[in-house]
Amino acid sequence: MPKATFNGVVIAESDKTEKVEGNHYFPPSSIKKEYFKDSSLTTVCGWKGTAKYYTIEVSGKTVKDGAWYYDDPKPAANNIKGYVAFYTSRGCLLYTSDAADEEDSG
């Protein structure tokens, strides 16, 4: 089952992720919200829409803008509405049954 960890703690886990452009997007109900804080950063993807970000904090260690989601995606990306993806390049680790997914996806 796919899971995301940061600082040795599981911060999201679900067998219902959506994989888009090499990233696993986790359902909103699968993230441990106590580790996520809203960020002011937004970015725009031409076909998905405007992404919003979370800063992740676990046991005093922080990764700024380490996760993102689309709360109002364009129709082509409606399958990931509210789902959360992680920047592995910023310290989040992603584990799946596919070893290739454990590479840097962000």
XYZ file of C-alpha atoms in Angstrom:
106
model
C 0.000 0.000 0.000
C 1.445 3.395 -0.916
C 2.566 5.524 2.011
C 4.422 8.773 2.493
C 6.752 9.389 5.423
C 8.632 12.366 6.766
C 11.168 12.373 9.591
C 10.438 8.679 10.187
C 6.666 9.132 10.616
C 3.931 7.935 8.249
C 2.043 11.072 7.169
C -0.224 9.481 4.526
C -1.203 5.939 3.592
C -3.797 4.596 1.170
C -4.425 1.873 -1.382
C -6.603 4.340 -3.316
C -4.000 6.786 -4.629
C -4.262 8.278 -8.102
C -1.047 8.257 -10.127
C -0.609 11.294 -12.381
C 2.619 12.262 -14.133
C 4.608 9.892 -11.896
C 3.187 11.288 -8.644
C 0.942 9.399 -6.248
C -1.923 11.597 -5.080
C -3.357 10.487 -1.729
C -7.039 10.894 -0.838
C -7.584 13.758 1.623
C -8.928 11.343 4.241
C -5.644 9.391 4.179
C -3.327 12.194 5.314
C -2.572 12.795 8.995
C -3.735 16.395 9.103
C -1.934 17.200 12.342
C 1.329 17.304 10.335
C 0.059 19.638 7.588
C -0.152 23.430 7.673
C -1.547 25.570 4.862
C 1.066 27.447 2.859
C 0.552 30.681 0.946
C 2.254 29.252 -2.169
C 0.184 28.527 -5.278
C 1.321 27.401 -8.724
C -0.557 26.855 -11.969
C -0.525 23.788 -14.206
C -1.952 24.259 -17.695
C -4.166 21.180 -17.599
C -4.700 20.575 -13.848
C -5.310 24.120 -12.616
C -4.076 25.964 -9.522
C -2.183 23.952 -6.923
C -2.161 24.875 -3.254
C 0.569 23.736 -0.887
C 1.116 22.402 2.600
C 4.144 22.781 4.815
C 4.793 19.543 6.687
C 6.071 19.488 10.259
C 6.949 16.330 12.193
C 8.740 16.296 15.547
C 10.303 19.729 15.039
C 11.499 19.098 11.472
C 9.804 21.076 8.677
C 9.595 20.800 4.911
C 8.221 24.029 3.463
C 5.736 23.496 0.637
C 6.416 19.742 0.760
C 2.985 18.676 -0.474
C 0.444 20.031 -2.944
C -3.161 19.529 -3.985
C -5.804 20.879 -6.355
C -8.996 21.852 -4.509
C -10.695 23.070 -7.702
C -8.964 21.336 -10.623
C -9.792 21.688 -14.277
C -12.159 18.970 -15.589
C -9.321 16.828 -16.983
C -7.865 16.460 -13.457
C -11.081 16.012 -11.506
C -9.906 12.539 -10.390
C -7.338 14.216 -8.090
C -9.615 16.885 -6.608
C -8.385 17.445 -3.043
C -5.832 14.619 -3.301
C -2.345 15.313 -1.899
C 1.033 14.620 -3.560
C 4.513 14.948 -2.072
C 7.904 16.336 -3.124
C 10.324 13.503 -2.460
C 13.158 15.871 -3.375
C 12.347 17.874 -0.230
C 12.692 15.004 2.227
C 9.403 13.131 2.006
C 9.779 9.450 1.241
C 7.232 7.579 -0.849
C 6.888 3.803 -0.611
C 4.789 1.722 -2.978
C 4.829 -1.846 -4.221
C 6.682 -0.538 -7.298
C 10.326 0.166 -6.433
C 10.530 2.693 -9.272
C 8.045 4.902 -7.431
C 10.478 5.296 -4.556
C 12.636 7.503 -6.769
C 12.409 11.287 -6.670
C 8.999 12.219 -8.102
C 8.859 15.894 -7.205
